[in-house]
Coordinates of C-alpha atoms and ligand atoms in Angstrom, one line a residue:
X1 CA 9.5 -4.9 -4.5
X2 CA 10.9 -8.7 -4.2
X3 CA 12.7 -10.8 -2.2
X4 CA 16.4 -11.9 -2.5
X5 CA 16.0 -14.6 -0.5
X6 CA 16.6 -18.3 -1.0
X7 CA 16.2 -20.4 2.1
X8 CA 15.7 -24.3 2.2
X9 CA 14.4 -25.6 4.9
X10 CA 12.6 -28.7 5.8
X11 CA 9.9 -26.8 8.3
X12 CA 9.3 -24.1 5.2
X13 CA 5.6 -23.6 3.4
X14 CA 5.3 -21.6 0.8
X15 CA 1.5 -20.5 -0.7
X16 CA 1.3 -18.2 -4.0
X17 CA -2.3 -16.8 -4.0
X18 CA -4.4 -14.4 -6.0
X19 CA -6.5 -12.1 -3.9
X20 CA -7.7 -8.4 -3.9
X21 CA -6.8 -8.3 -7.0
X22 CA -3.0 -8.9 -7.3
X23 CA -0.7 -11.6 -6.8
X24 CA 0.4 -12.5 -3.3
X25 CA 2.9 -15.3 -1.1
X26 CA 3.5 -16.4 2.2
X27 CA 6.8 -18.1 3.1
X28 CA 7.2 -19.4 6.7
X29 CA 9.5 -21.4 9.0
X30 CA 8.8 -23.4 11.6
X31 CA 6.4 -26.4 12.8
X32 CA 3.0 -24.6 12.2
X33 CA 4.1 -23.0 9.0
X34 CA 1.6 -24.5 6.9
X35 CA -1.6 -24.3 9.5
X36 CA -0.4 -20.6 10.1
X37 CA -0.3 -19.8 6.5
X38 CA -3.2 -21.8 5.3
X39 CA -5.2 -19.8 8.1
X40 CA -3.6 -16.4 7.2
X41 CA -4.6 -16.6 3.5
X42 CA -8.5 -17.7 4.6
X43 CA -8.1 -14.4 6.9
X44 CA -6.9 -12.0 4.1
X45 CA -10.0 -13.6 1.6
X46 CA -12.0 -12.8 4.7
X47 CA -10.9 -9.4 4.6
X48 CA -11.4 -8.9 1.1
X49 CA -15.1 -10.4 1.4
X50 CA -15.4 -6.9 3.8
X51 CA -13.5 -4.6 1.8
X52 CA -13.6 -4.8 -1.7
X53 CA -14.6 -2.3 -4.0
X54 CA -15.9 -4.6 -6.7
X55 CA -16.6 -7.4 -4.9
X56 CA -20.9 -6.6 -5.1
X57 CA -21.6 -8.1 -1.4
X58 CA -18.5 -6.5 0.3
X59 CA -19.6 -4.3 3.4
X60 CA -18.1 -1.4 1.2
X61 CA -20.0 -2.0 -1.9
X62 CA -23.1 -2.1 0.3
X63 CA -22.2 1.1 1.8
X64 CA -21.5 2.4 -1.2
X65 CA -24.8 1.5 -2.5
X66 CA -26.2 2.6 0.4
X67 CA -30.0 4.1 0.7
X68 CA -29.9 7.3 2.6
X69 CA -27.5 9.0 4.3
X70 CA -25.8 6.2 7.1
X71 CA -24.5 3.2 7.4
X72 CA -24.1 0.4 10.3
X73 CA -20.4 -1.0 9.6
X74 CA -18.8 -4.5 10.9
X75 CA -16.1 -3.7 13.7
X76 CA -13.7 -4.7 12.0
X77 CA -14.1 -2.6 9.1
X78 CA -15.3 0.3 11.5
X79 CA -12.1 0.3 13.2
X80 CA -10.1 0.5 9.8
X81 CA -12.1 3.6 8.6
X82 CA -11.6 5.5 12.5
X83 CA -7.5 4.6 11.4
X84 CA -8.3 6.3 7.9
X85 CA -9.6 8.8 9.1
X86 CA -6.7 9.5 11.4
X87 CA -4.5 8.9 8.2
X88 CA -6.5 11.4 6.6
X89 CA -6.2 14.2 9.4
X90 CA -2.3 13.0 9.8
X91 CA -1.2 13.4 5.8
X92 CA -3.7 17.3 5.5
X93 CA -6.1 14.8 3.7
X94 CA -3.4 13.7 1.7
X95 CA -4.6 10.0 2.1
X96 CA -8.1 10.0 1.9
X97 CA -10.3 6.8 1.7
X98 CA -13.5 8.8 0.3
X99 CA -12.3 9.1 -3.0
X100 CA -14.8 6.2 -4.9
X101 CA -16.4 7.9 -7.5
X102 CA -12.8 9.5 -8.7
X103 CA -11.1 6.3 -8.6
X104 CA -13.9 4.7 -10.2
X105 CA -13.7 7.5 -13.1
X106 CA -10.0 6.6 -13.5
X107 CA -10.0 3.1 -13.9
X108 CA -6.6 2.4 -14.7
X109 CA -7.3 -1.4 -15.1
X110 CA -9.6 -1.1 -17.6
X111 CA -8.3 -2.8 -20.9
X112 CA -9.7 0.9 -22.3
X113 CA -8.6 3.4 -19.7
X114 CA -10.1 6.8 -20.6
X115 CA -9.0 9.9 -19.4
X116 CA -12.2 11.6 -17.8
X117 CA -13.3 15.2 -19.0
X118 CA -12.9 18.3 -16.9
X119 CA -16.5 18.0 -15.9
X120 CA -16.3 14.6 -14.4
X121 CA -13.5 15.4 -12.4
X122 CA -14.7 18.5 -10.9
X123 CA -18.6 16.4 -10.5
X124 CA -16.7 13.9 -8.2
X125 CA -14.4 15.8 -6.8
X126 CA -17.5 17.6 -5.4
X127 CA -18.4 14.0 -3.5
X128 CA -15.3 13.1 -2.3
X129 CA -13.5 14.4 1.6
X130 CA -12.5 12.4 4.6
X131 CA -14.1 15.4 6.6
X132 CA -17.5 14.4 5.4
X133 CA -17.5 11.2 6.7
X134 CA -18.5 11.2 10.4
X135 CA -18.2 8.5 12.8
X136 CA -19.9 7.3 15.9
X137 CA -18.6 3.9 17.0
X138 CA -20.2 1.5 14.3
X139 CA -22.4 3.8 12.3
X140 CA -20.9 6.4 9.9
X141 CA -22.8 9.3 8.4
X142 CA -22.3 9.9 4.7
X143 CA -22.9 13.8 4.8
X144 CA -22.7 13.4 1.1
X145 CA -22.8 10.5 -1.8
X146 CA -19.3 9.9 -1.6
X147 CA -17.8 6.5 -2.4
X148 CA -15.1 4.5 0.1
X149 CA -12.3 3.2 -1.7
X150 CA -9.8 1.6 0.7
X151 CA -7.4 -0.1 -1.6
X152 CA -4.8 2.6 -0.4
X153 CA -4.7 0.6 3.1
X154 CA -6.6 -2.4 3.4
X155 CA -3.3 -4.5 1.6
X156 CA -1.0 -3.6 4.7
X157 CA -4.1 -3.6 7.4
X158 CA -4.2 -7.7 6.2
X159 CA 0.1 -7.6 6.5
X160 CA -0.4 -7.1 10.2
X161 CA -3.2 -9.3 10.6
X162 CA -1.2 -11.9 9.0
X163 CA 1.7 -10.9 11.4
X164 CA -0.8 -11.9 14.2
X165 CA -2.1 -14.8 13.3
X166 CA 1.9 -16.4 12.2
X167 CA 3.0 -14.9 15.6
X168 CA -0.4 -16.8 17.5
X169 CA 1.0 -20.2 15.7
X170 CA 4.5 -19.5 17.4
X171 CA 6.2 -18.9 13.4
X172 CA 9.4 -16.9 14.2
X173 CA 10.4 -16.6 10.6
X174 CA 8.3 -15.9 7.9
X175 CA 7.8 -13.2 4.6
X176 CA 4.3 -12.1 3.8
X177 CA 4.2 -10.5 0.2
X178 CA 0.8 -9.4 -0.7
X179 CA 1.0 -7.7 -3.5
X180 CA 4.3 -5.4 -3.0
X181 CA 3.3 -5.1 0.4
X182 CA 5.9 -6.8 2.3
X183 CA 6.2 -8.1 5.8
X184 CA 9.7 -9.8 7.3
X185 CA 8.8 -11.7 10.5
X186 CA 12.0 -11.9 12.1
X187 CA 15.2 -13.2 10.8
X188 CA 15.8 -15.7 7.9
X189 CA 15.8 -19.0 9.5
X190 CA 19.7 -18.7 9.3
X191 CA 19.8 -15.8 11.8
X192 CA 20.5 -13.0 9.1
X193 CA 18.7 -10.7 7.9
X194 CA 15.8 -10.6 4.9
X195 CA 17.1 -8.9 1.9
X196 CA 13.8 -7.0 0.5
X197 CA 14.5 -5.3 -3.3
X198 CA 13.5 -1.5 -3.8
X199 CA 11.6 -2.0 -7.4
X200 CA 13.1 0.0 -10.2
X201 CA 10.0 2.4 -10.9
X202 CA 11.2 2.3 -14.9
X203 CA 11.7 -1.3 -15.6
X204 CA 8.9 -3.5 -16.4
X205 CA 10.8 -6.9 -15.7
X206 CA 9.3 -7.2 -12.3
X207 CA 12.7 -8.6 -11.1
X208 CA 14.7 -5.2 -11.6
X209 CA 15.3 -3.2 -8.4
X210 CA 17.7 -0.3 -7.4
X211 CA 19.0 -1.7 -4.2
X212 CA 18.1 -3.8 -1.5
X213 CA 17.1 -2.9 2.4
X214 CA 18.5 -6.0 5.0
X215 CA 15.9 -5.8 7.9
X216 CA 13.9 -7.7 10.3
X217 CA 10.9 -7.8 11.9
X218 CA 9.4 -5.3 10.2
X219 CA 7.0 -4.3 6.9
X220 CA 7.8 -2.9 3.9
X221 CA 5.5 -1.0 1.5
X222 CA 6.1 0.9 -1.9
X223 CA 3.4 3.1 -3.5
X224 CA 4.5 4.1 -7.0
X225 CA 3.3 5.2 -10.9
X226 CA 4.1 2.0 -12.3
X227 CA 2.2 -0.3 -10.4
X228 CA -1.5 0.7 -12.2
X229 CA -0.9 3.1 -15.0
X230 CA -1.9 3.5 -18.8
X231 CA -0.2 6.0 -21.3
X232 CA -1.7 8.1 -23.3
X233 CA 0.0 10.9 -25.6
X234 CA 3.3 10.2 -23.9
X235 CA 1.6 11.5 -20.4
X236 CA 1.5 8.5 -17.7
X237 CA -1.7 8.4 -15.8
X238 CA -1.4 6.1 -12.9
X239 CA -3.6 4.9 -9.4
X240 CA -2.7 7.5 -7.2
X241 CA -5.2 10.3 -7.1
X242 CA -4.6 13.5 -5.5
X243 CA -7.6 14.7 -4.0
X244 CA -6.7 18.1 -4.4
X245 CA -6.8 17.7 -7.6
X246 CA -9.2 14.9 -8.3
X247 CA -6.4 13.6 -11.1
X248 CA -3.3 11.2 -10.6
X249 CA -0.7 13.3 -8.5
X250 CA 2.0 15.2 -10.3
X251 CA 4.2 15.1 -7.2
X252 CA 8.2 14.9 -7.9
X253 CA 8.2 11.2 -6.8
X254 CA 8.1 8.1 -9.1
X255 CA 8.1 5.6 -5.9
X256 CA 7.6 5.8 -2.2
X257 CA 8.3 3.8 0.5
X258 CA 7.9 3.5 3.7
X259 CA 9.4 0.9 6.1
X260 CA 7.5 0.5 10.1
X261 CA 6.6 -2.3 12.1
X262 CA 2.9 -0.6 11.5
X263 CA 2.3 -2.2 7.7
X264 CA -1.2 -0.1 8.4
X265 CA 0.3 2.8 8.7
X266 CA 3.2 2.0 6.4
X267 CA 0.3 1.6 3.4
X268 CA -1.1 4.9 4.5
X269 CA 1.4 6.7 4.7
X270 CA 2.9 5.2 1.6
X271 CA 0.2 6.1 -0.8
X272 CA 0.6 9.8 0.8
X273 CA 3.4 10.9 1.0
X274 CA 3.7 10.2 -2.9
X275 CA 1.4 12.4 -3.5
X276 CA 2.7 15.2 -1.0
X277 CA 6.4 15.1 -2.9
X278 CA 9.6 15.0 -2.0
X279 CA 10.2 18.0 0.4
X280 CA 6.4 17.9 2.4
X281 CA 7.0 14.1 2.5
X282 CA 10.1 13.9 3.8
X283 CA 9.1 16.7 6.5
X284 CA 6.2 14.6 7.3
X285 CA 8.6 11.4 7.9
X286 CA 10.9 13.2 9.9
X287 CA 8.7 14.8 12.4
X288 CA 6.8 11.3 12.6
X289 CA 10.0 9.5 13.1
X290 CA 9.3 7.0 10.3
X291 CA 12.0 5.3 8.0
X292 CA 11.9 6.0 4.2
X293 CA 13.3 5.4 0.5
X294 CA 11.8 7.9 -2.0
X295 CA 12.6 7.7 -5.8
X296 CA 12.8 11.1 -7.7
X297 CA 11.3 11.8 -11.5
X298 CA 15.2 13.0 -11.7
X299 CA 16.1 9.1 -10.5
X300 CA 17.4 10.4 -7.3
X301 CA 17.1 8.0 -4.4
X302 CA 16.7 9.6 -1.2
X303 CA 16.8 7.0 2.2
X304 CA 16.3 7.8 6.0
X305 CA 19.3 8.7 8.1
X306 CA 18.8 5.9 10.1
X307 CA 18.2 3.1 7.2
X308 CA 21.4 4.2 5.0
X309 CA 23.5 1.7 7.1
X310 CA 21.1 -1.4 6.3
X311 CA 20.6 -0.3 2.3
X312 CA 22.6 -1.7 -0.6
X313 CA 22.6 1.0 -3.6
X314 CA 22.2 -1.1 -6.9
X315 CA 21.1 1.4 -9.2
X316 CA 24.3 3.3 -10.7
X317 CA 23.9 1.4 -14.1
X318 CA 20.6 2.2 -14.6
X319 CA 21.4 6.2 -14.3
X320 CA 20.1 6.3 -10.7
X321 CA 21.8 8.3 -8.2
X322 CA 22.2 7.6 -4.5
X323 CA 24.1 10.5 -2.6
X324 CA 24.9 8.8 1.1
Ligands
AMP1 P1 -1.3 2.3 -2.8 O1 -0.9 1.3 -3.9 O2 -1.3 1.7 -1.4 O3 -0.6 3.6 -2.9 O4 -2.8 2.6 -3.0 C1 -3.4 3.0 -4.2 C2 -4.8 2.7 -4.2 O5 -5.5 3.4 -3.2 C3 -5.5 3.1 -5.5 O6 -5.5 2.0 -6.4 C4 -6.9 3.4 -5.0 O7 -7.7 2.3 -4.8 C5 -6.6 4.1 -3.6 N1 -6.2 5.5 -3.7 C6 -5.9 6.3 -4.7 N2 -5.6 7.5 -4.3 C7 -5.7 7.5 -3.0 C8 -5.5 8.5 -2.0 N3 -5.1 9.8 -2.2 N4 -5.7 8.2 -0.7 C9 -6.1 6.9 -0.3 N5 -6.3 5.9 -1.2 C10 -6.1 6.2 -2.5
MG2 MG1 -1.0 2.5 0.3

C-alpha cells in the first residue's frame, strides 16, 4: 500500500524509520507534529523491545525460551495476547499467535529459504494452538513448548498506539505507515480526504497499485503473498501460514485487506481472513460488519458494499477486474 498524497505545509514533520523489521513513516500536521512523532516512533521501538521475535531480550523471546511451563508477562504485552486470543477464537483459529516454531521453520527472509520436510512440519505443527495457551491476568501457561510469534498483529497494535499518542499532542492530521500498515488521522490538512493505494499483489515496483480508497480517520491494513515470499520450482511460498496446515495458505486470495478504525483488529483480521479465502472471509466480514478489498488468484477485486463509493478502480490495464 502507498500514499498518493502530496501536502505542503509549513506545520508538517515527516520521519522515515526502520523498525520491526521493515520500513516505516510518520507524516503529521499541526504545531506538535514533530514532539508527537518523535514520541510515537520511541513508543513503536518500545514496543518492538517487548515483542520481537528475534530481538534475544524481547519479553517474547524470553518466553519463548522460557524454563518450564509459565510465564509472568508485562501488561502491556499480556493484554495483546488476551486480544489474540480473542482473534484466534473469532477467525476458528484462523489467526493464531502460537505458531513460532512453524514460522521459524519457514523463514522466508532467509537469503536461503528452504522448504521444510513433511516431518518438520507435522513435528511443529504438533507445538503450535491458540487453545493451549491459557491465561490468568499476567501469567500464561504454556500447556506445551509452543513458540509466540506476533508479527501478524503487533504492526497495527503500534498503529493505534500511535493514533493515541498524535491524538494526546492535539495532531488532527496525520498518516502513520508502518510497514503497509496504514493509519489516516483525519483529513488531509486541506479538508479532503487521504488517498491510500491498494498494492498490485503482482508487481514488484512498490509504487504499482490497482486503485485507490479516499478515507478518513481510519487504518488501513493489507496482508498478502508478496510481501515475504521466495520461489522455488515455480511454486511461491510466502509468510502466511495456515495452521491447519502448518504450510503457507493456499487460500484463493493473493491480497487482503481490511479497512476499521481498530488497526488491531484490522492486522488480525487481515492476516486471517487471507488464509480463510474468499467465500469464509467474506462471510466473516459481513457478519462482523467490517469493510474489505480482497484480490483473487483470478485478479478479481472484490470491495465491501459500503466502501465501493469511496474506491477508485485502477487496475483494468493490468488484466484486473473490478465488477461494481
Ligand atoms: P501479516 O503481514 O499481518 O499478515 O502477518 C504475517 C506475519 O504474522 C508473519 O510474518 C508471521 O510472523 C505471522 N503469522 C504467520 N501466519 C500467521 C497466522 N496464521 N496467524 C497469526 N500470525 C501469523
Ligand atoms: Mg496481520
Amino acid at each position: 500500500m502507498l500514499l498518493l498524497n502530496s501536502c505542503q505545509s509549513k506545520n508538517e514533520y515527516t520521519n522515515n524509520f526502520f523498525t520491526m523489521d521493515t520500513p516505516m513513516s510518520i507524516t503529521a500536521y499541526g504545531k506538535n507534529a514533530k514532539e508527537g512523532v518523535t514520541k510515537s516512533i520511541s513508543y513503536i521501538n518500545r514496543l518492538d523491545g517487548l515483542f520481537s521475535k528475534t530481538l534475544n531480550q524481547s519479553e517474547i523471546s524470553l518466553a519463548n525460551n522460557r524454563d518450564g511451563s509459565a510465564y509472568v508477562f508485562s501488561e502491556t504485552v499480556s493484554a495483546l495476547i488476551a486480544k489474540s486470543l480473542e482473534y484466534s477464537k473469532a477467525t476458528d483459529g484462523a489467526f493464531d499467535i502460537t505458531l513460532g516454531t512453524l514460522t521459524n521453520l519457514w523463514d522466508t527472509k532467509s537469503e536461503t529459504p528452504k522448504i521444510p520436510s513433511e516431518k518438520d512440519i507435522s513435528d511443529a505443527l504438533k507445538l503450535t494452538g491458540y487453545k493451549n495457551l491459557i491465561q490468568d491476568k499476567t501469567h500464561v501457561l504454556f500447556k506445551n513448548a509452543l513458540k509466540l510469534d506476533m508479527g501478524g498483529v503487533v504492526k497495527g497494535y503500534a498503529c493505534d498506539g500511535v493514533y493515541e499518542i498524535l491524538s494526546d499532542y492535539g495532531i488532527k492530521s496525520a498518516i502513520v505507515n508502518l510497514g503497509g500498515n496504514i493509519y489516516v488521522i483525519g483529513e488531509k490538512p486541506d479538508k479532503t480526504p487521504w488517498n491510500v493505494g491498494i498494492k498490485d499483489p503482482r508487481n514488484d515496483d512498490q509504487n504499482a497499485i490497482i486503485g485507490y480508497i479516499s478515507v478518513k480517520d481510519t487504518s488501513i491494513v493489507t496482508s498478502g503473498d508478496y510481501q515475504r515470499y521466495f520461489i522455488k520450482d515455480g511454486i511461491r511460498y510466502h509468510h502466511i501460514i495456515d495452521p491447519k496446515t502448518g504450510s503457507p495458505s493456499e487460500s484463493d486470495l493473493i491480497s487482503a485487506t481490511i479497512i476499521s478504525p481498530s488497526s488491531t483488529m484490522a492486522d488480525a483480521f487481515s492476516t486471517a481472513v487471507f488464509i480463510m479465502g474468499r467465500e469464509k472471509g467474506e462471510k466473516f466480514l459481513k457478519e462482523n460488519n467490517i469493510d474489505y478489498i480482497l484480490i483473487t488468484k483470478s485478479k478479481e477485486v472484490i470491495v465491501s458494499e459500503n466502501l465501493k463509493s469511496s474506491f477508485t478502480f485502477e487496475g483494468k490495464e493490468k488484466g484486473y477486474i473490478y465488477d461494481k
